[in-house]
PDB file of C-alpha atoms in Angstrom:
ATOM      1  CA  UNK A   5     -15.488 -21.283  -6.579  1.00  0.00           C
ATOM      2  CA  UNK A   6     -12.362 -21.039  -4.851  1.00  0.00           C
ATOM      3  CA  UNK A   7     -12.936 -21.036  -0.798  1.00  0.00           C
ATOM      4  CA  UNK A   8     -11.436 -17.361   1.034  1.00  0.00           C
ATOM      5  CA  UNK A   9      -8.734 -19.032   2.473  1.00  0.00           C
ATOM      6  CA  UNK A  10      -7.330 -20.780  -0.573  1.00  0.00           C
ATOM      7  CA  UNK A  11      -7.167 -17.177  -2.946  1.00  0.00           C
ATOM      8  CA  UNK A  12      -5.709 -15.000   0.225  1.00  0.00           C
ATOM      9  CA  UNK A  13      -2.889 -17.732  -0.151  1.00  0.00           C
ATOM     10  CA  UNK A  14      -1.977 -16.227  -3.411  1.00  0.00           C
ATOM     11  CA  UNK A  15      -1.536 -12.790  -1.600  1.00  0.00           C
ATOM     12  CA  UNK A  16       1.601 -14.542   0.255  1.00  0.00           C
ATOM     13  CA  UNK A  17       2.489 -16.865  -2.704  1.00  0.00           C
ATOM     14  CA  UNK A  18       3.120 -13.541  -4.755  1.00  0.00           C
ATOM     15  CA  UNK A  19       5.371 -12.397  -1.763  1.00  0.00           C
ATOM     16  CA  UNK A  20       7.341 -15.446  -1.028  1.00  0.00           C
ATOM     17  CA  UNK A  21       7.743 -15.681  -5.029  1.00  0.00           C
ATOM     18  CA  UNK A  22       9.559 -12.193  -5.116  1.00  0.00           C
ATOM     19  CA  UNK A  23      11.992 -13.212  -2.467  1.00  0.00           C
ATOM     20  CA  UNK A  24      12.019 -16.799  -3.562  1.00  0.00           C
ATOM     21  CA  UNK A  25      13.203 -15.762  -6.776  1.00  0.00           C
ATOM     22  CA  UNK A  26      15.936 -13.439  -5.765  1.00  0.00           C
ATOM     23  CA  UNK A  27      17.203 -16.514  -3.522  1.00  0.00           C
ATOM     24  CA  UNK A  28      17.411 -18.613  -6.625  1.00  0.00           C
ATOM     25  CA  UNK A  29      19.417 -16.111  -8.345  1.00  0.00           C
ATOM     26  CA  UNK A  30      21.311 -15.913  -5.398  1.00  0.00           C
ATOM     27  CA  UNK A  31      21.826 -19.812  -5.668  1.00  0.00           C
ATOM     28  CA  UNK A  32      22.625 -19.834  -9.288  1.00  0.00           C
ATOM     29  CA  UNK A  33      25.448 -17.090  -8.384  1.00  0.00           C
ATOM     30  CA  UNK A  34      26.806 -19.208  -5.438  1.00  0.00           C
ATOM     31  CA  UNK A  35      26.146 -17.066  -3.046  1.00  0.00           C
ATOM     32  CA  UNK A  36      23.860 -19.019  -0.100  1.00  0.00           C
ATOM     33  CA  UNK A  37      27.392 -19.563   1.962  1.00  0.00           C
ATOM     34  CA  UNK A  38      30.065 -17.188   2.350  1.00  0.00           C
ATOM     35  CA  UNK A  39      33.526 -18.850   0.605  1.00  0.00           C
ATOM     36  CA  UNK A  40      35.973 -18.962   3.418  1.00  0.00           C
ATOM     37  CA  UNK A  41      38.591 -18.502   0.837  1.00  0.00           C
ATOM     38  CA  UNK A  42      40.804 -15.208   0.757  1.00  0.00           C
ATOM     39  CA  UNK A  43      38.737 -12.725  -0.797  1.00  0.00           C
ATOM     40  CA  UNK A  44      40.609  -9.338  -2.043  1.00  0.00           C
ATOM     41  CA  UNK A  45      40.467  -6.225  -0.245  1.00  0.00           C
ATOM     42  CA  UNK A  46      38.827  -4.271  -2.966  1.00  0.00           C
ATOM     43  CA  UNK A  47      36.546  -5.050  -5.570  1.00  0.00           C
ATOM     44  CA  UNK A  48      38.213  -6.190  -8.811  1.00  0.00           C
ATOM     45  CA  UNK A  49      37.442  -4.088 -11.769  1.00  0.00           C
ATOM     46  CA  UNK A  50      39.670  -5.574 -14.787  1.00  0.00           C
ATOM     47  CA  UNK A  51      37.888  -6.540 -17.631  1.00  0.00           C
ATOM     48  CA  UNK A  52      34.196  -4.982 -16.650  1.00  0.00           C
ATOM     49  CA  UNK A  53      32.522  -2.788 -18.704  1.00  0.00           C
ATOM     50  CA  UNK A  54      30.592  -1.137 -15.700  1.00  0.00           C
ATOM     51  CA  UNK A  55      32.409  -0.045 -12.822  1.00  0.00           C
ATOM     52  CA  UNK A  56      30.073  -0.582  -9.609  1.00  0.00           C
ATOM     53  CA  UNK A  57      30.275   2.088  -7.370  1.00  0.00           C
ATOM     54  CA  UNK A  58      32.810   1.685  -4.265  1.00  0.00           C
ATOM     55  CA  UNK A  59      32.534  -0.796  -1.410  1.00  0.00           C
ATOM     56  CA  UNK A  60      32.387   1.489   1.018  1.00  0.00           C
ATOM     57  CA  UNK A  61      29.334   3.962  -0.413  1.00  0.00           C
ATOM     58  CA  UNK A  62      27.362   0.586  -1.252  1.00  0.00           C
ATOM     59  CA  UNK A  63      27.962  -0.866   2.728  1.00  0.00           C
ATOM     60  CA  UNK A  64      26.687   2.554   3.719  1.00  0.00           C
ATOM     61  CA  UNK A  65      23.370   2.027   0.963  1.00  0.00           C
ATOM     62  CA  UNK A  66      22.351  -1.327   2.039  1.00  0.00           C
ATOM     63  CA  UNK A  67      22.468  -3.211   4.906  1.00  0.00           C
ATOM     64  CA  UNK A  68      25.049  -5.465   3.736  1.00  0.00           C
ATOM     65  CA  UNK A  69      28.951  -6.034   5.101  1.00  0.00           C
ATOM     66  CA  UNK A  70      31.969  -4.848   3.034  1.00  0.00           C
ATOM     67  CA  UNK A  71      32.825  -8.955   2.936  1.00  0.00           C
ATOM     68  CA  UNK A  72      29.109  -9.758   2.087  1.00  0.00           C
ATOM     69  CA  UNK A  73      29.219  -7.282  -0.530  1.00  0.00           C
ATOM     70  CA  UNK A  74      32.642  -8.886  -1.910  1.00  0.00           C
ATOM     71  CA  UNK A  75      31.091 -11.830  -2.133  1.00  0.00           C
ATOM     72  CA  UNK A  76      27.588 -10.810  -4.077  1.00  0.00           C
ATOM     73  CA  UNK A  77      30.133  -9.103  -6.449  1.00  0.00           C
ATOM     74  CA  UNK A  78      32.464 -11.805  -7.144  1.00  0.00           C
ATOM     75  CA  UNK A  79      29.260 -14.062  -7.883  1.00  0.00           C
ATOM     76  CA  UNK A  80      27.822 -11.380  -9.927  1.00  0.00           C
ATOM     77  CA  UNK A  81      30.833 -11.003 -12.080  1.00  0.00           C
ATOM     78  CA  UNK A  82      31.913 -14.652 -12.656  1.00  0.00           C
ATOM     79  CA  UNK A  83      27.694 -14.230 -14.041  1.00  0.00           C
ATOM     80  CA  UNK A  84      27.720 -11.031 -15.635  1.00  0.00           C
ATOM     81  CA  UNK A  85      31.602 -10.359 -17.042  1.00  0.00           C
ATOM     82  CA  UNK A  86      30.360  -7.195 -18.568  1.00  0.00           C
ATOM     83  CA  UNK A  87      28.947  -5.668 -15.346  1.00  0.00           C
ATOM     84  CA  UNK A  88      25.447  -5.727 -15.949  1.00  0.00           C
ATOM     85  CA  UNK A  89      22.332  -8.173 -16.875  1.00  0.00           C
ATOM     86  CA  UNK A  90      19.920  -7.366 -19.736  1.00  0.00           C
ATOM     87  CA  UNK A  91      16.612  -8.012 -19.404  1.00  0.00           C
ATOM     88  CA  UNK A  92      17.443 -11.180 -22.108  1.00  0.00           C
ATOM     89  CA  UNK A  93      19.623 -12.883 -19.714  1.00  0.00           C
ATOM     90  CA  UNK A  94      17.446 -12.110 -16.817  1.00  0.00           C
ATOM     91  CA  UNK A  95      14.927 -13.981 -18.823  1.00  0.00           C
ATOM     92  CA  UNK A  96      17.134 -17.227 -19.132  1.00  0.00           C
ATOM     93  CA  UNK A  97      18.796 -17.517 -16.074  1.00  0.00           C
ATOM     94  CA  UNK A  98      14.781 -17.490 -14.359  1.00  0.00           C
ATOM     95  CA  UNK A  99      13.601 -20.304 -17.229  1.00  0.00           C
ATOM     96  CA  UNK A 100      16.507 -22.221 -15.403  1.00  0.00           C
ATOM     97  CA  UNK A 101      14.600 -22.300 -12.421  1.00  0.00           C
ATOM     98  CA  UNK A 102      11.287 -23.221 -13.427  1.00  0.00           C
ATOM     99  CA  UNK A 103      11.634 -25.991 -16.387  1.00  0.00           C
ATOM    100  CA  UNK A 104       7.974 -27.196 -15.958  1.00  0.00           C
ATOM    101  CA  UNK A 105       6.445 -23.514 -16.625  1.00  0.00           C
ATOM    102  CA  UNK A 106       7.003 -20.136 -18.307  1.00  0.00           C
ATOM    103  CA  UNK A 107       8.731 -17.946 -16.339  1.00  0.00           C
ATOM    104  CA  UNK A 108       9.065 -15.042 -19.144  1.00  0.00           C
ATOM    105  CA  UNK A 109       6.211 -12.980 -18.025  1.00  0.00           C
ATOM    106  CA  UNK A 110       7.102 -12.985 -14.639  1.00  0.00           C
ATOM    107  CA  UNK A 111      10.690 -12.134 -14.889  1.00  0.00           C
ATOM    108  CA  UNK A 112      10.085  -8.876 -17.331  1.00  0.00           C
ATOM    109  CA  UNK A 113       7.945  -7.694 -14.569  1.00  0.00           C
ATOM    110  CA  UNK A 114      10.928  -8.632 -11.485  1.00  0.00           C
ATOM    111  CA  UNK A 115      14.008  -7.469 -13.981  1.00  0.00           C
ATOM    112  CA  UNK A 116      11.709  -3.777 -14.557  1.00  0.00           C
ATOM    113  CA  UNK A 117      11.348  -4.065 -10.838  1.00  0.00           C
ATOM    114  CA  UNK A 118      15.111  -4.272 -10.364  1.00  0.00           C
ATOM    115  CA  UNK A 119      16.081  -1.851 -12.693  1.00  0.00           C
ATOM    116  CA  UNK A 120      14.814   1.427 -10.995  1.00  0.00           C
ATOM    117  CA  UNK A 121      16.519   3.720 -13.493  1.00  0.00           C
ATOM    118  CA  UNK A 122      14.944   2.258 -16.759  1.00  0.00           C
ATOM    119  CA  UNK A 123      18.025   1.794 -18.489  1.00  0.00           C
ATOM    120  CA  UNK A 124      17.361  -1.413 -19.625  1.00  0.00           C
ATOM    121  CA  UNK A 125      19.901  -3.215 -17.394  1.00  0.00           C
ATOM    122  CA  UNK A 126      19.958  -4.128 -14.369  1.00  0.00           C
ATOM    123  CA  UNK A 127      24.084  -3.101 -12.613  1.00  0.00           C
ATOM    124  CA  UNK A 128      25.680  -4.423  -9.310  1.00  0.00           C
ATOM    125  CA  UNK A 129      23.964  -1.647  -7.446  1.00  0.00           C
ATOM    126  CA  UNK A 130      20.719  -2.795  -8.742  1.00  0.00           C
ATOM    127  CA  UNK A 131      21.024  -6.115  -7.661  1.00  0.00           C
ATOM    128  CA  UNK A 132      22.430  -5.291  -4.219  1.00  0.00           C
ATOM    129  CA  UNK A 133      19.920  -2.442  -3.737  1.00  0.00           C
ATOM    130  CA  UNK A 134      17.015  -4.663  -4.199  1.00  0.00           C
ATOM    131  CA  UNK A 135      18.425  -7.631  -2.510  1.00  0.00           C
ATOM    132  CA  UNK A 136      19.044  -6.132   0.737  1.00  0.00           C
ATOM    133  CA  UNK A 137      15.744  -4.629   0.854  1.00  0.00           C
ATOM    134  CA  UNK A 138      14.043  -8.039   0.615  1.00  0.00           C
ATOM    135  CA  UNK A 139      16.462 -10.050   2.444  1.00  0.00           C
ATOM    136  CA  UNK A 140      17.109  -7.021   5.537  1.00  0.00           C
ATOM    137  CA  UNK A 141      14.938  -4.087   4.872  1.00  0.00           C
ATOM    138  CA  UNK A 142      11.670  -3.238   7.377  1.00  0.00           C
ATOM    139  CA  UNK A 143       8.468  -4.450   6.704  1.00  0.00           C
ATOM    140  CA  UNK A 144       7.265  -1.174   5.149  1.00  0.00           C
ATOM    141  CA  UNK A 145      10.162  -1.660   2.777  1.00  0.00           C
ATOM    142  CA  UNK A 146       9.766  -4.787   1.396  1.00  0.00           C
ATOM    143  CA  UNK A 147       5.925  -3.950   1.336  1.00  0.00           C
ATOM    144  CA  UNK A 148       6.647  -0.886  -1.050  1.00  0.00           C
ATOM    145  CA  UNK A 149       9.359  -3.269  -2.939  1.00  0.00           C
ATOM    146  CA  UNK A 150       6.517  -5.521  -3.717  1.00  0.00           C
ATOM    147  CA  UNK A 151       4.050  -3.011  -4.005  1.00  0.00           C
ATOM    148  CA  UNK A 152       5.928  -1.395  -7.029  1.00  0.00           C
ATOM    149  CA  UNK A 153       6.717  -4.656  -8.592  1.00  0.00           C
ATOM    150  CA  UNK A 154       2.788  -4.959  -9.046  1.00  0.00           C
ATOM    151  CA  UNK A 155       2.655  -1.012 -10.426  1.00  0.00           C
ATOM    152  CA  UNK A 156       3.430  -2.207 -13.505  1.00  0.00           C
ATOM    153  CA  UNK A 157       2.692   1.251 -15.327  1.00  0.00           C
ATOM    154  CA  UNK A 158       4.195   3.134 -12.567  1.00  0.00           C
ATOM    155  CA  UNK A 159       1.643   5.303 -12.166  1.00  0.00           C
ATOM    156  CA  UNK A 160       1.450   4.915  -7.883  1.00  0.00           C
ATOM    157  CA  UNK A 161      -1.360   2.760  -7.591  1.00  0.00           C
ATOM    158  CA  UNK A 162      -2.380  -1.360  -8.609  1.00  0.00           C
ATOM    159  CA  UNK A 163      -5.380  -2.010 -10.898  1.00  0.00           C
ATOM    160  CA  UNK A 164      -6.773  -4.925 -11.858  1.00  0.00           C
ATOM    161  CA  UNK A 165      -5.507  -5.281 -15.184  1.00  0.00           C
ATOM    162  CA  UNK A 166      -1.859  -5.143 -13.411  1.00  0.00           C
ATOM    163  CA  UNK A 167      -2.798  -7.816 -10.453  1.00  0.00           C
ATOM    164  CA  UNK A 168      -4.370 -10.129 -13.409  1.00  0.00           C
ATOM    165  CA  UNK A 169      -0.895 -10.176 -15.240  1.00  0.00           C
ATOM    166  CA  UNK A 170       0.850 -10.413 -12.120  1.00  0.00           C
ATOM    167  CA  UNK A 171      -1.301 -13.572 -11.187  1.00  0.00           C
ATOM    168  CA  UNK A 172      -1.442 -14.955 -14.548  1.00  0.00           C
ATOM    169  CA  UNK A 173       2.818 -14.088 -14.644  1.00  0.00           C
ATOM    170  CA  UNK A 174       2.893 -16.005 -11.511  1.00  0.00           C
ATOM    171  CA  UNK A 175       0.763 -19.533 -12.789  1.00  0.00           C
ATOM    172  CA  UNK A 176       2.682 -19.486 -16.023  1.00  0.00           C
ATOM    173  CA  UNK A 177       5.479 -19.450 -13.862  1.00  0.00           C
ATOM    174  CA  UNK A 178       5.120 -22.354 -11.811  1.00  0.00           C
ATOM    175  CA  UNK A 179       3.449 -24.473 -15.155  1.00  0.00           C
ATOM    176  CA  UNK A 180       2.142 -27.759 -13.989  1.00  0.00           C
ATOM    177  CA  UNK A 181       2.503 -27.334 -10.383  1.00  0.00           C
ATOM    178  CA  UNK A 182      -0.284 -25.111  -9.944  1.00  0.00           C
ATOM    179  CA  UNK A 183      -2.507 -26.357  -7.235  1.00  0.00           C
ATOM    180  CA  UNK A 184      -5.362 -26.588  -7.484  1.00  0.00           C
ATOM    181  CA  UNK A 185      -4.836 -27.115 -11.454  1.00  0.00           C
ATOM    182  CA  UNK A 186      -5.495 -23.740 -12.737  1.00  0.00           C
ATOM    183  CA  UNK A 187      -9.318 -22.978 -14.269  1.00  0.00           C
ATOM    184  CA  UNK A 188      -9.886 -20.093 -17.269  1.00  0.00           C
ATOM    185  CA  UNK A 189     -11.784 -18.276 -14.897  1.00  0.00           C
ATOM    186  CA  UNK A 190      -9.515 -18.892 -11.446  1.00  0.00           C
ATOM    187  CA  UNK A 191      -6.805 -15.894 -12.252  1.00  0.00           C
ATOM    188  CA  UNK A 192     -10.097 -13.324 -12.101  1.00  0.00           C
ATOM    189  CA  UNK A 193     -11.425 -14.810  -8.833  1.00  0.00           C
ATOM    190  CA  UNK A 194      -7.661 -14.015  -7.094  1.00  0.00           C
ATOM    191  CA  UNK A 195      -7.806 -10.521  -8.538  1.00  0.00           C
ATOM    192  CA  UNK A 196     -11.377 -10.488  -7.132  1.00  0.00           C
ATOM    193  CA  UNK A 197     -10.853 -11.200  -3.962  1.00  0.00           C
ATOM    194  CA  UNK A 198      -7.222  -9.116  -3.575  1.00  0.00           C
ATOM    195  CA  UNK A 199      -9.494  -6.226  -4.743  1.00  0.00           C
ATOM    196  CA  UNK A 200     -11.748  -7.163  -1.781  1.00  0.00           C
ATOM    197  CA  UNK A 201      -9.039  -7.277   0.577  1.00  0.00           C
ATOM    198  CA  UNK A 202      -7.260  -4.615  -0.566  1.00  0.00           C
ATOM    199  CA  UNK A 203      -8.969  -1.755  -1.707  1.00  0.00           C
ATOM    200  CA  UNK A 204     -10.354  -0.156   1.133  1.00  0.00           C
ATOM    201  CA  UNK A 205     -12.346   2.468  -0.366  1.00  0.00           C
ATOM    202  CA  UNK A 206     -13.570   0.658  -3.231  1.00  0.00           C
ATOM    203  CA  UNK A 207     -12.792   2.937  -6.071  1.00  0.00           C
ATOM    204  CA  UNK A 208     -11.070   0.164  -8.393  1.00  0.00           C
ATOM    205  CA  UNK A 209      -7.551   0.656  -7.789  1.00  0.00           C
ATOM    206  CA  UNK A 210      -5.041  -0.395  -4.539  1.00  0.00           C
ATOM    207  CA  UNK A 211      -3.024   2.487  -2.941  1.00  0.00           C
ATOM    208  CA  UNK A 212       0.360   2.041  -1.260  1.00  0.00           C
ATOM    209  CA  UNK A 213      -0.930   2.967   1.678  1.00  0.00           C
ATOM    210  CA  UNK A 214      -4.237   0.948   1.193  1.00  0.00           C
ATOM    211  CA  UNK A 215      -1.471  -1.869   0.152  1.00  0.00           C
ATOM    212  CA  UNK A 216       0.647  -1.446   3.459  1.00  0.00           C
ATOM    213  CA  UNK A 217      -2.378  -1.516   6.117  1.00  0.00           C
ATOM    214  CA  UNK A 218      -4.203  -4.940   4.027  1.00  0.00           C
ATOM    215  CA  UNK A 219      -0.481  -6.461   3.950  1.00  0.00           C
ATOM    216  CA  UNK A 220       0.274  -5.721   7.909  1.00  0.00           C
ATOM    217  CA  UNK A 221      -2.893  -6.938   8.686  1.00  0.00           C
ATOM    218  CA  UNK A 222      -2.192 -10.235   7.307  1.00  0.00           C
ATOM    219  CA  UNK A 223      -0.145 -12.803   9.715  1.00  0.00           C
ATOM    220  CA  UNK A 224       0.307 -14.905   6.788  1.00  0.00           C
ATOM    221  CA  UNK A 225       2.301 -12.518   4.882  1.00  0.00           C
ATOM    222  CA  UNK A 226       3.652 -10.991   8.077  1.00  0.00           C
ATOM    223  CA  UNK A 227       5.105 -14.628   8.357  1.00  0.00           C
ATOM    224  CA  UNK A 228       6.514 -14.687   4.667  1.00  0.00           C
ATOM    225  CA  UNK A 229       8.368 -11.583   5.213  1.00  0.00           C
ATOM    226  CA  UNK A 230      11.039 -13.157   7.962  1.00  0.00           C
ATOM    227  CA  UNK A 231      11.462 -16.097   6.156  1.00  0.00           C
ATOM    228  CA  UNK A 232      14.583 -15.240   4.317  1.00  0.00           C
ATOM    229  CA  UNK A 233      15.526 -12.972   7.067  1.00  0.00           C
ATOM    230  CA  UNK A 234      19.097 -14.988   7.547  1.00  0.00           C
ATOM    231  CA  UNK A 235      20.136 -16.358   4.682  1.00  0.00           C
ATOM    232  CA  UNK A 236      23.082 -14.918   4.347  1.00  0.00           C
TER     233      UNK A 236
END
């Protein structure tokens, strides 16, 4: 049986995962360091099939700069010619970053995440949306980023059926480095204990508000939260 400690460290694995992830993608875009090359005024439209929406509405959405922005777009474009990301080439780009393990699973569930409209791509706004919510958004908004990521159905509240995909998502993910080496039974005893942790009247399912107070009252994740906090 896995000791307290060691399953409450999958409650801040999950969370570091989510932001780890939209780093990497950030990597595989080169977009860690800011190019001090010329960059143009405006964004360039020729050749996309989706126009993003303008620099200035976007700066005013996110907490981004009008040069960060022209940056995230450039990378996105030299990515994405057309403008926008299925949930296919989601799919690959993520296997790129975990060879050893399946990341499949767990990048459906981040790409639905992303794509708040259900249109089956994920645009510019998306990406940039999302992005500066995990990278420069409050607590409570990263919290309810996360928290919907784990509503897989939507439906405003986490069962257990949801966190044991999200868990099992999350050890196909990282394939052999799983440590300890993953057990049949060891996905369960993390849902277990999250349920423990996290639902606070003990009717089966996890609230967003139930979700908020459990995540605030952990330093751990509290920690995880400001890692990323300057990246870029």
């Amino acid at each position: 049986m896995w000791a307290e400690g060691e399953s409450e460290g999958l409650h801040t694995l999950g969370i570091v995962v989510v932001v780890c992830s939209s780093l990497k993608l950030l990597h595989y875009l080169g977009l860690i360091d800011l190019s001090d090359d010329k960059i143009e005024d405006e964004l360039e439209m020729t050749m996309v099939c989706h126009r993003p929406e303008g620099l200035e509405q976007l700066e005013a959405q996110t907490n981004f700069t009008k040069r960060e922005l022209q940056v995230l777009y450039r990378g996105f474009k030299n990515e994405c010619p057309s403008g926008v990301v299925n949930e296919e080439t989601f799919k690959q780009i993520y296997a790129q970053f975990f060879p050893h393990g399946d990341a499949s699973m767990y990048a459906h569930y981040l790409f639905h995440a992303f794509d708040t409209t259900q249109t089956g791509s994920v645009k510019f706004e998306d990406f940039v949306t999302a992005l500066s919510i995990l990278l420069r958004g409050t607590v409570h908004e990263k919290l309810r980023w996360t928290f919907n990521l784990y509503d897989i159905n939507k439906d405003g509240y986490i069962n257990k059926e949801e966190m044991m995909d999200i868990v099992k998502a999350i050890y196909d993910m990282m394939g052999k480095y799983t440590y300890p080496v993953l057990k049949e039974d060891t996905p369960r005893q993390h849902v277990d204990i999250f349920f423990q942790k996290m639902d606070k009247n003990k009717d089966g399912i996890v609230t967003l508000d139930e979700f908020l107070e459990s995540c605030q009252e952990d330093d751990n994740i509290m920690r995880s939260l400001q890692l990323f906090q300057n990246v870029m």
